[in-house]
Coordinates of C-alpha atoms and ligand atoms in Angstrom, one line a residue:
M18 CA 14.7 -13.6 29.6
E19 CA 15.0 -10.3 27.8
L20 CA 11.5 -8.9 27.1
S21 CA 11.7 -6.8 24.0
W22 CA 8.9 -4.9 22.3
F23 CA 8.8 -7.1 19.4
K24 CA 8.4 -10.3 21.3
K25 CA 4.9 -9.6 22.5
G26 CA 3.9 -7.9 19.3
T27 CA 1.9 -9.3 16.5
I28 CA 3.4 -8.9 13.0
Y29 CA 0.9 -8.4 10.2
Q30 CA 2.3 -9.1 6.8
I31 CA 1.0 -6.9 3.9
Y32 CA 1.4 -8.1 0.4
P33 CA 1.0 -4.5 -1.1
R34 CA 0.1 -5.6 -4.6
S35 CA -3.0 -7.3 -3.2
F36 CA -4.0 -5.2 -0.3
N37 CA -5.9 -2.2 -1.5
D38 CA -5.8 -0.2 -4.8
S39 CA -6.2 3.6 -4.2
N40 CA -5.9 4.8 -7.9
A41 CA -8.0 2.2 -9.9
D42 CA -5.3 0.5 -11.8
G43 CA -5.9 -2.9 -10.5
I44 CA -2.8 -3.0 -8.4
G45 CA -2.6 -2.4 -4.7
D46 CA -0.4 0.5 -3.5
L47 CA 1.0 2.5 -0.6
R48 CA -1.9 5.1 -0.5
G49 CA -4.2 2.0 -0.4
I50 CA -2.4 0.9 2.8
I51 CA -2.7 4.4 4.2
E52 CA -6.4 4.3 3.6
K53 CA -6.6 1.2 5.7
L54 CA -4.5 2.1 8.7
D55 CA -7.5 2.5 10.9
Y56 CA -8.6 -0.9 10.0
L57 CA -5.1 -2.4 10.7
Q58 CA -5.0 -0.6 14.1
S59 CA -8.4 -2.1 14.9
L60 CA -6.9 -5.6 14.5
N61 CA -4.7 -4.9 17.5
V62 CA -1.5 -5.8 15.5
D63 CA 1.7 -4.0 16.4
I64 CA 4.2 -4.4 13.5
L65 CA 3.4 -4.1 9.7
W66 CA 5.7 -6.0 7.5
L67 CA 5.5 -4.9 3.8
S68 CA 6.6 -7.3 1.2
P69 CA 8.9 -5.5 -1.2
I70 CA 7.9 -2.0 -2.2
F71 CA 11.1 -1.1 -4.1
S72 CA 11.6 -0.5 -7.8
S73 CA 11.3 -3.7 -9.6
P74 CA 10.4 -5.2 -13.0
N75 CA 8.2 -7.6 -11.1
D76 CA 9.4 -10.9 -12.5
D77 CA 8.8 -12.2 -8.8
N78 CA 6.5 -9.4 -7.7
G79 CA 9.2 -7.1 -6.2
Y80 CA 11.5 -9.9 -4.9
D81 CA 13.6 -8.8 -7.9
I82 CA 14.8 -5.4 -6.9
S83 CA 16.3 -2.9 -9.5
D84 CA 16.9 0.0 -7.0
Y85 CA 17.0 -0.6 -3.3
C86 CA 16.4 3.0 -2.4
A87 CA 13.4 3.9 -4.7
I88 CA 9.8 3.1 -4.5
M89 CA 8.1 1.0 -7.2
P90 CA 6.2 3.5 -9.3
E91 CA 3.1 1.3 -9.3
F92 CA 3.1 1.6 -5.5
G93 CA 3.5 5.3 -5.3
N94 CA 6.4 7.5 -4.4
M95 CA 8.8 8.4 -1.6
S96 CA 6.4 10.9 0.0
D97 CA 3.6 8.4 0.0
F98 CA 6.0 6.1 1.8
E99 CA 7.1 8.7 4.3
E100 CA 3.4 9.5 5.0
L101 CA 2.7 5.8 5.5
L102 CA 5.5 5.5 7.9
Q103 CA 4.6 8.6 9.9
K104 CA 1.0 7.6 10.2
T105 CA 1.8 4.1 11.1
H106 CA 4.0 5.5 14.0
D107 CA 1.3 7.9 15.0
K108 CA -1.0 5.0 15.4
G109 CA 1.5 3.3 17.7
M110 CA 2.4 0.6 15.2
R111 CA 5.8 -0.1 13.7
L112 CA 6.8 -0.8 10.1
I113 CA 9.4 -3.2 8.8
L114 CA 10.5 -3.6 5.2
D115 CA 11.5 -6.7 3.2
L116 CA 15.2 -6.8 2.6
V117 CA 16.1 -8.9 -0.4
A118 CA 19.8 -9.2 -0.1
N119 CA 20.6 -12.6 -1.7
H120 CA 19.9 -11.4 -5.2
C121 CA 18.7 -8.4 -7.1
S122 CA 17.1 -7.9 -10.5
D123 CA 18.9 -8.4 -13.8
E124 CA 17.6 -4.9 -14.5
H125 CA 19.6 -3.4 -11.6
M126 CA 22.3 -1.1 -12.8
W127 CA 24.9 -3.4 -11.2
F128 CA 23.9 -6.3 -13.3
E129 CA 23.6 -4.2 -16.4
E130 CA 27.1 -2.9 -15.9
A131 CA 28.4 -6.5 -14.9
K132 CA 27.2 -7.9 -18.1
K133 CA 29.2 -5.4 -20.3
S134 CA 32.5 -7.0 -19.8
K135 CA 34.6 -9.2 -17.7
D136 CA 36.6 -6.4 -16.4
N137 CA 33.7 -4.1 -15.5
P138 CA 34.0 -3.0 -11.9
Y139 CA 30.6 -4.5 -11.2
R140 CA 31.4 -7.8 -12.7
D141 CA 32.4 -9.3 -9.3
Y142 CA 29.1 -8.2 -7.8
F143 CA 27.7 -11.5 -9.1
H144 CA 28.7 -15.2 -9.5
W145 CA 30.3 -15.9 -12.8
K146 CA 31.6 -19.3 -13.9
K147 CA 32.9 -20.8 -17.0
P148 CA 31.0 -23.7 -18.6
S149 CA 31.7 -27.2 -17.3
A150 CA 34.4 -29.2 -19.1
E151 CA 31.7 -31.0 -21.1
G152 CA 30.1 -27.7 -21.9
G153 CA 26.8 -26.7 -20.2
P154 CA 26.2 -25.2 -16.7
P155 CA 29.2 -25.3 -14.2
N156 CA 27.4 -27.6 -11.8
N157 CA 24.1 -29.4 -11.2
W158 CA 22.4 -26.8 -8.9
K159 CA 18.7 -26.3 -9.6
S160 CA 16.8 -23.0 -9.3
F161 CA 14.0 -23.0 -6.5
F162 CA 11.7 -22.1 -9.4
G163 CA 12.8 -25.0 -11.8
G164 CA 15.5 -25.5 -14.3
S165 CA 19.3 -24.9 -13.8
A166 CA 20.4 -22.3 -11.4
W167 CA 22.9 -21.0 -14.1
E168 CA 22.1 -18.9 -17.0
Y169 CA 24.4 -18.6 -20.0
D170 CA 25.6 -15.1 -21.1
S171 CA 26.8 -15.5 -24.7
A172 CA 28.6 -12.1 -24.8
S173 CA 31.1 -13.3 -22.2
G174 CA 30.9 -17.1 -22.7
E175 CA 30.2 -17.4 -18.8
Y176 CA 27.3 -18.5 -16.7
Y177 CA 25.8 -16.5 -13.8
L178 CA 24.2 -17.9 -10.8
H179 CA 20.5 -17.4 -10.0
L180 CA 19.0 -19.5 -7.2
F181 CA 15.6 -18.1 -8.1
T182 CA 14.5 -16.9 -11.7
K183 CA 17.0 -16.0 -14.3
K184 CA 16.0 -12.4 -13.7
Q185 CA 17.2 -12.6 -10.1
P186 CA 21.0 -12.9 -10.3
D187 CA 22.6 -13.9 -6.9
L188 CA 24.9 -11.2 -5.4
N189 CA 28.3 -12.1 -4.5
W190 CA 28.7 -11.5 -0.7
E191 CA 32.4 -12.3 -0.8
N192 CA 32.9 -8.9 -2.4
P193 CA 33.0 -6.3 0.4
K194 CA 31.6 -3.7 -1.9
V195 CA 28.4 -5.7 -2.3
R196 CA 28.0 -5.9 1.5
E197 CA 28.6 -2.2 1.8
E198 CA 26.0 -1.5 -0.8
I199 CA 23.5 -3.5 1.0
Y200 CA 24.4 -2.0 4.5
N201 CA 24.0 1.5 3.0
A202 CA 20.6 0.6 1.6
M203 CA 19.5 -0.6 5.1
K204 CA 20.8 2.5 6.7
F205 CA 18.9 4.6 4.2
W206 CA 15.6 3.2 5.3
L207 CA 16.5 3.0 9.0
D208 CA 17.4 6.6 8.9
K209 CA 13.9 7.3 7.6
G210 CA 12.6 5.6 10.7
V211 CA 11.7 2.1 9.7
D212 CA 11.7 -0.3 12.6
G213 CA 13.6 -3.2 11.0
F214 CA 13.6 -5.8 8.3
R215 CA 12.3 -9.2 7.3
M216 CA 15.2 -10.8 5.7
D217 CA 14.4 -12.7 2.5
V218 CA 16.2 -16.0 2.1
I219 CA 19.0 -14.7 4.2
P220 CA 20.6 -18.1 4.9
L221 CA 21.6 -18.3 1.3
I222 CA 24.0 -15.3 1.1
S223 CA 27.2 -17.2 1.6
K224 CA 28.0 -19.6 -1.2
R225 CA 30.1 -22.8 -0.9
E226 CA 33.6 -22.5 -2.2
G227 CA 34.2 -24.0 -5.6
Y228 CA 30.4 -24.4 -6.1
P229 CA 30.5 -28.1 -5.6
D230 CA 27.7 -30.4 -7.1
A231 CA 24.7 -31.0 -5.0
P232 CA 24.3 -34.7 -4.0
D233 CA 21.1 -36.5 -5.0
V234 CA 19.3 -36.2 -1.6
G235 CA 16.1 -34.3 -2.3
F236 CA 15.6 -30.6 -2.6
R237 CA 15.0 -29.8 1.1
K238 CA 18.3 -31.5 2.0
I239 CA 20.1 -29.8 -0.8
I240 CA 18.8 -26.4 0.4
E241 CA 20.1 -27.1 4.0
N242 CA 23.4 -28.7 3.0
V243 CA 24.4 -26.9 -0.2
Y244 CA 22.7 -23.6 -0.7
A245 CA 22.0 -22.4 2.8
N246 CA 24.3 -22.1 5.9
G247 CA 27.4 -21.3 3.8
P248 CA 30.9 -21.1 5.3
R249 CA 30.9 -17.3 5.8
L250 CA 27.2 -16.8 6.6
H251 CA 27.5 -16.1 10.3
E252 CA 30.5 -13.7 9.8
F253 CA 28.4 -11.7 7.3
L254 CA 25.3 -11.6 9.7
K255 CA 27.6 -10.4 12.6
E256 CA 29.0 -7.8 10.4
M257 CA 25.5 -6.7 9.3
N258 CA 24.5 -6.5 12.9
T259 CA 27.5 -4.5 14.2
T260 CA 27.6 -2.3 11.1
V261 CA 23.9 -1.5 10.8
I262 CA 21.2 -3.1 13.1
S263 CA 22.8 -2.6 16.4
H264 CA 22.9 1.2 15.9
Y265 CA 19.1 1.5 15.7
D266 CA 16.1 0.5 17.7
A267 CA 15.3 -2.0 15.0
F268 CA 14.9 -5.8 14.7
S269 CA 15.4 -8.4 12.1
L270 CA 13.2 -11.3 11.2
A271 CA 14.8 -13.9 9.1
E272 CA 13.1 -16.1 6.5
G273 CA 14.5 -19.4 7.9
V274 CA 14.9 -21.2 4.6
G275 CA 17.3 -24.1 5.1
I276 CA 17.5 -23.6 8.9
N277 CA 16.7 -26.5 11.0
Y278 CA 16.0 -26.8 14.7
E279 CA 19.6 -28.0 15.3
N280 CA 21.4 -25.0 13.7
A281 CA 18.7 -22.4 14.4
S282 CA 20.4 -21.0 17.6
L283 CA 23.4 -20.1 15.6
Y284 CA 21.2 -17.5 14.0
I285 CA 19.2 -16.3 16.9
D286 CA 21.0 -16.9 20.1
Y287 CA 21.0 -13.6 21.9
D288 CA 24.6 -13.8 22.7
R289 CA 25.7 -14.2 19.1
K290 CA 24.2 -10.9 18.1
E291 CA 23.2 -11.9 14.6
L292 CA 19.4 -11.9 14.1
D293 CA 16.5 -11.3 16.4
M294 CA 14.1 -13.9 15.3
L295 CA 13.2 -16.3 12.5
Y296 CA 10.3 -18.1 11.1
H297 CA 11.1 -21.6 10.0
F298 CA 9.7 -23.8 7.2
D299 CA 9.0 -27.0 9.1
I300 CA 5.4 -26.0 10.0
L301 CA 4.8 -24.1 6.8
E302 CA 5.9 -27.2 4.8
C303 CA 4.5 -29.9 7.2
T304 CA 2.2 -31.1 4.5
I305 CA 4.9 -31.0 1.8
V306 CA 7.2 -33.9 1.6
N307 CA 10.1 -33.0 -0.7
G308 CA 9.3 -29.9 -2.5
K309 CA 6.3 -28.0 -3.8
F310 CA 4.5 -29.7 -6.6
E311 CA 5.7 -33.1 -5.7
E312 CA 3.5 -35.6 -4.2
A313 CA 2.2 -34.2 -1.0
S314 CA 1.2 -36.0 2.1
S315 CA -1.9 -34.8 3.9
F316 CA -2.1 -32.9 7.2
D317 CA -1.1 -35.0 10.2
L318 CA -1.6 -33.5 13.6
P319 CA 0.9 -35.5 15.6
H320 CA 3.5 -34.6 13.1
M321 CA 2.8 -30.9 13.5
K322 CA 2.9 -31.2 17.3
S323 CA 6.2 -32.8 17.2
I324 CA 7.6 -30.0 15.0
F325 CA 6.3 -27.3 17.4
K326 CA 7.9 -29.3 20.3
R327 CA 11.2 -29.9 18.6
W328 CA 11.6 -26.3 17.8
R329 CA 10.5 -25.1 21.3
D330 CA 13.0 -27.4 23.0
A331 CA 15.7 -26.3 20.7
V332 CA 15.5 -22.6 21.0
H333 CA 13.8 -22.2 24.4
K334 CA 15.4 -19.3 26.3
K335 CA 18.2 -19.1 23.7
G336 CA 16.6 -17.2 20.9
W337 CA 13.2 -16.3 19.6
L338 CA 10.8 -17.5 16.9
A339 CA 8.1 -16.0 14.9
N340 CA 5.0 -18.2 14.4
A341 CA 3.8 -18.2 10.9
M342 CA 1.1 -20.6 9.5
G343 CA 0.9 -18.8 6.2
N344 CA 2.3 -16.1 4.0
H345 CA 2.5 -15.0 0.4
D346 CA 4.5 -18.2 -0.4
F347 CA 2.0 -20.8 0.7
A348 CA -1.6 -21.7 0.1
R349 CA -4.2 -20.3 2.6
M350 CA -3.9 -21.5 6.2
V351 CA -7.5 -22.4 6.7
S352 CA -7.6 -24.4 3.5
R353 CA -4.4 -26.3 4.4
F354 CA -4.7 -26.8 8.2
G355 CA -8.3 -26.2 8.9
N356 CA -11.6 -27.0 7.1
D357 CA -12.6 -24.4 4.6
D358 CA -15.9 -26.0 4.1
K359 CA -18.4 -26.8 6.8
Y360 CA -16.2 -25.7 9.8
W361 CA -14.6 -22.8 8.0
S362 CA -15.3 -20.3 10.7
Q363 CA -14.6 -22.5 13.7
S364 CA -11.4 -23.9 12.3
A365 CA -10.0 -20.4 11.2
K366 CA -10.6 -19.4 14.8
M367 CA -9.1 -22.5 16.3
L368 CA -5.9 -22.2 14.2
L369 CA -5.5 -18.6 15.6
I370 CA -5.8 -20.0 19.1
M371 CA -3.1 -22.5 18.4
Q372 CA -0.8 -19.9 16.8
A373 CA -1.4 -17.3 19.4
T374 CA -0.5 -19.6 22.3
Q375 CA 2.8 -21.0 20.9
N376 CA 5.9 -19.4 22.3
G377 CA 7.2 -16.7 20.0
T378 CA 6.0 -13.6 18.2
L379 CA 2.7 -14.0 16.4
N380 CA 3.0 -13.5 12.6
I381 CA -0.2 -13.3 10.7
Y382 CA -0.8 -12.8 7.0
Q383 CA -3.2 -10.5 5.4
G384 CA -6.7 -11.9 4.8
D385 CA -6.3 -14.7 7.4
E386 CA -8.1 -12.5 9.8
I387 CA -11.3 -12.9 7.6
G388 CA -10.5 -16.6 6.9
M389 CA -9.7 -16.1 3.2
T390 CA -9.4 -19.4 1.4
N391 CA -7.7 -21.0 -1.6
I392 CA -8.9 -20.0 -5.0
T393 CA -9.5 -22.3 -8.0
L394 CA -7.8 -21.1 -11.2
D395 CA -9.2 -22.7 -14.3
T396 CA -6.8 -21.8 -17.1
I397 CA -3.0 -21.1 -17.2
D398 CA -3.7 -17.5 -18.3
E399 CA -5.2 -16.9 -14.9
V400 CA -2.1 -18.0 -13.1
R401 CA 0.3 -15.1 -12.2
D402 CA 3.0 -16.6 -10.0
V403 CA 6.3 -17.3 -11.7
Q404 CA 6.8 -20.4 -9.6
S405 CA 3.6 -22.0 -10.8
L406 CA 4.1 -20.8 -14.4
N407 CA 7.6 -22.3 -14.6
F408 CA 6.4 -25.6 -13.1
Y409 CA 3.6 -25.7 -15.6
K410 CA 6.0 -25.0 -18.6
E411 CA 8.5 -27.5 -17.4
N412 CA 5.8 -30.1 -17.0
L413 CA 4.6 -29.6 -20.5
E414 CA 8.1 -30.6 -21.6
T415 CA 8.8 -33.4 -19.2
R416 CA 5.2 -34.7 -18.9
K417 CA 6.0 -36.0 -15.5
Y418 CA 2.3 -35.3 -14.5
S419 CA -0.8 -35.2 -16.6
N420 CA -2.0 -31.7 -17.4
E421 CA -4.9 -32.2 -15.0
S422 CA -2.8 -33.2 -12.1
A423 CA -0.2 -30.5 -12.7
F424 CA -3.1 -28.0 -12.4
K425 CA -4.5 -29.6 -9.4
M426 CA -1.2 -29.2 -7.7
I427 CA -1.0 -25.5 -8.7
N428 CA -4.5 -25.0 -7.2
K429 CA -3.5 -26.8 -4.0
E430 CA -0.1 -25.4 -3.3
G431 CA 0.5 -22.5 -5.6
R432 CA 1.4 -19.1 -4.2
D433 CA -1.4 -17.3 -6.0
N434 CA -3.7 -18.8 -3.4
A435 CA -2.4 -16.4 -0.9
R436 CA -2.1 -13.5 -3.3
T437 CA -5.7 -12.8 -4.4
P438 CA -7.0 -9.4 -3.6
I439 CA -8.2 -8.7 -0.1
Q440 CA -12.0 -9.0 0.0
W441 CA -13.1 -5.8 1.5
N442 CA -16.9 -5.9 0.7
N443 CA -19.4 -7.5 -1.6
E444 CA -19.1 -4.9 -4.3
K445 CA -17.4 -5.2 -7.7
H446 CA -13.9 -6.6 -7.4
A447 CA -14.6 -7.1 -3.7
G448 CA -14.0 -3.4 -3.1
F449 CA -10.3 -3.9 -3.8
S450 CA -10.3 -1.8 -6.9
S451 CA -12.7 -0.4 -9.4
K452 CA -10.7 -1.9 -12.2
T453 CA -10.0 -5.6 -13.0
P454 CA -7.4 -6.6 -10.5
W455 CA -4.0 -8.0 -11.5
L456 CA -4.9 -11.4 -10.2
K457 CA -8.4 -12.8 -10.1
V458 CA -10.6 -12.1 -6.9
N459 CA -11.8 -15.2 -5.2
P460 CA -15.4 -15.6 -6.2
N461 CA -16.4 -16.3 -2.6
Y462 CA -15.9 -12.6 -1.8
K463 CA -19.8 -12.1 -1.5
E464 CA -19.7 -14.4 1.5
I465 CA -16.2 -13.8 2.9
N466 CA -15.4 -10.1 3.2
V467 CA -14.3 -7.5 5.8
A468 CA -17.5 -5.4 5.7
K469 CA -19.8 -8.4 6.5
Q470 CA -17.5 -9.6 9.3
N471 CA -17.1 -6.2 10.7
S472 CA -20.6 -5.9 11.7
D473 CA -20.9 -9.5 13.0
P474 CA -19.7 -10.0 16.6
D475 CA -19.2 -13.7 15.9
S476 CA -17.1 -13.3 12.9
I477 CA -13.5 -14.5 12.4
L478 CA -12.4 -10.9 12.2
N479 CA -13.8 -9.9 15.5
F480 CA -12.4 -13.1 17.1
Y481 CA -9.0 -12.0 15.9
R482 CA -9.4 -8.5 17.3
N483 CA -10.4 -9.9 20.6
L484 CA -7.8 -12.6 20.9
L485 CA -5.0 -10.3 19.9
K486 CA -6.1 -7.9 22.5
I487 CA -6.3 -10.5 25.3
R488 CA -2.9 -11.8 24.2
K489 CA -1.3 -8.5 25.0
Q490 CA -2.8 -8.6 28.5
H491 CA -1.5 -12.2 29.3
D492 CA 2.2 -12.7 29.3
V493 CA 1.6 -16.4 29.7
F494 CA 0.5 -16.8 26.1
V495 CA 3.9 -15.6 24.9
Y496 CA 6.4 -16.6 27.5
G497 CA 4.7 -19.4 29.4
D498 CA 6.4 -22.8 29.9
F499 CA 4.8 -25.5 27.9
E500 CA 3.4 -28.8 29.1
E501 CA 2.0 -31.1 26.5
L502 CA -1.2 -33.2 27.3
D503 CA -2.0 -36.5 25.7
F504 CA 0.7 -35.8 23.1
D505 CA 0.0 -38.8 20.8
N506 CA -3.7 -38.0 20.5
P507 CA -4.3 -37.8 16.6
N508 CA -7.2 -35.4 16.9
L509 CA -6.7 -33.2 19.8
Y510 CA -3.9 -30.8 20.5
M511 CA -3.9 -29.9 24.3
Y512 CA -1.4 -28.2 26.4
K513 CA -0.8 -26.2 29.6
K514 CA 1.2 -23.1 29.8
T515 CA 2.6 -21.5 33.1
Y516 CA 4.2 -18.2 33.6
G517 CA 4.7 -17.1 37.2
H518 CA 1.4 -17.9 39.0
K519 CA -0.6 -17.7 35.8
K520 CA -1.8 -20.9 34.2
I521 CA -3.7 -21.6 31.1
K522 CA -4.9 -24.7 29.4
V523 CA -5.5 -24.9 25.7
L524 CA -7.8 -27.5 24.1
L525 CA -8.0 -27.8 20.2
N526 CA -10.1 -30.3 18.4
F527 CA -8.6 -30.8 14.9
S528 CA -11.5 -33.1 13.8
T529 CA -15.1 -33.0 12.7
L530 CA -16.1 -35.3 15.6
I531 CA -17.0 -34.6 19.2
H532 CA -14.4 -35.6 21.7
D533 CA -14.5 -36.0 25.5
V534 CA -11.8 -34.4 27.5
N535 CA -11.6 -35.0 31.3
S536 CA -11.8 -31.8 33.2
N537 CA -12.0 -31.6 36.9
E538 CA -10.3 -28.2 37.2
G539 CA -13.6 -26.3 37.0
A540 CA -11.9 -23.6 35.0
E541 CA -13.2 -20.5 33.2
A542 CA -13.1 -20.1 29.5
L543 CA -11.1 -17.1 28.6
I544 CA -11.3 -17.8 24.9
N545 CA -13.8 -20.1 23.1
N546 CA -14.7 -20.3 19.4
Y547 CA -18.1 -21.7 20.3
D548 CA -20.9 -20.0 22.3
D549 CA -20.8 -22.7 24.9
L550 CA -18.5 -25.1 26.7
I551 CA -20.4 -28.3 27.2
I552 CA -19.5 -30.1 30.4
D553 CA -21.1 -33.4 31.1
N554 CA -20.2 -35.7 33.9
G555 CA -16.8 -34.0 34.5
C556 CA -16.1 -34.2 30.8
I557 CA -15.7 -31.3 28.4
K558 CA -17.4 -32.3 25.2
L559 CA -15.1 -30.6 22.6
Q560 CA -17.2 -29.8 19.4
P561 CA -15.8 -30.1 15.9
Y562 CA -12.8 -27.7 15.5
Q563 CA -13.7 -26.2 18.9
G564 CA -10.8 -24.3 20.5
V565 CA -10.7 -23.1 24.1
I566 CA -8.3 -21.4 26.4
L567 CA -9.1 -22.0 30.0
E568 CA -7.8 -19.9 32.7
L569 CA -6.7 -22.2 35.6
Ligands
GLC612 C1 11.4 -15.7 -0.5 C2 10.1 -14.9 -0.7 C3 9.6 -15.4 -2.1 C4 10.6 -15.1 -3.2 C5 11.9 -15.6 -2.9 C6 13.0 -15.1 -3.8 O1 11.2 -17.1 -0.4 O2 9.3 -15.0 0.3 O3 8.3 -14.7 -2.3 O4 10.1 -15.6 -4.4 O5 12.3 -15.5 -1.6 O6 13.2 -13.7 -3.4
CA613 CA1 -2.9 1.2 -7.6

């Protein structure tokens, strides 16, 4: 197995808008990140992934790019970026950017030109179609954020495709000029020294010929079979690799939307030379049945174990995964998979133990290192995320759910949960900014904040620091062969990992009850989220949400 630098590394995702505001306008920025580089280094993370920092009208907070080679003025300027990159490297960390190549902003010059006329040279940068025979959109495709995926342009009498908001027109990758533009933008940043890209919705770039109607099979299946994995996708990814990535010491992390464990190796098999790794949606969506804001099942541990196993078996030794339990698109990890009430601290630590001992690169999200939790927003004018706003508006029309339950879903699953400002201390606005932030601060900041946890040796924060350090010293965490123990147990997740002569055993209690686990190995706890390991009569008494790594 090839041991590359990015495999043992920990990726820390920064959502710049919510990280730290350096100039008191209520919006996080690049200088805000520079101010916190010592903090980031103290976490023992290796790779910083910045959500988009490029010029954007912010319909989808930067995932709608109007200039791929310019910095969003709210975030700073190019010299701020260069300083950030230099200082990140000086501290021995790497930096990757977020490449949004499936679509751009309708305020990008390309789209403004394309709209001017049907024979404009930029027209073919996008997907245009005539109305259907009966009038109306050319097919039944739905946007990820609600409504039709087609928007009518009255000037030309045609529709353009947008899989996300109507301000995010999809780029036409069939057009070689589009591909060249994207490759040039990638080179622009790689030449500055960035270390790679997270690739936003990359499986969607090749569209199916003739734009066939989607069958009525539920949105997840539609994504897999109609939007993602298109006919020329792998050709494009290979071209991107040979034209750009392979010329640099850089790596690519794909957002695996629409990728399943059966086709994953087509993307990340080393021999195919396409992408270096991906994070998939099966774990991230394991509490979501069909799509967001539809009836959700609750968390089920055996289901989660089987997802981890399935993926491990499928890509083992032929490709590489990143392990994400949360990011800017999902509610907070401790609120979803742990217990953000009585066992908040224990469960946040236990989830990290699980994440850090799965094969693959550890991918953590800002704020999870202090156990930030979901927020309750009370009125629609507190909601900022376009996905939640669209859902709310649509529901007002369709009345599918009562107002109250629509709001409940937004608070449970909405993306604003993960985007509230980082809670640095217990001062005004949680120390994020001296002005009212763009999105409400979670009122629990007086209890949950960096300053408080910094000085507490038992805090979640110091647990992260310690575990990330230990993980670097033990290859078995990252590369070990996996052996499941008592796989069907509904409350306990237990496994052994072996790498060479190193062996560890991981015991995780996902319940509020004490469970006995047979243990005659007399092992030492390398990591424990409780002060003690209680052994009685050859049984370990696993406490609520206790997590232990034993060195065998
Ligand atoms: C990805 C991003 C998400 C964004 C969408 C459209 O899923 O993570 O935040 O809204 O792509 O770019
Ligand atoms: Ca600012």
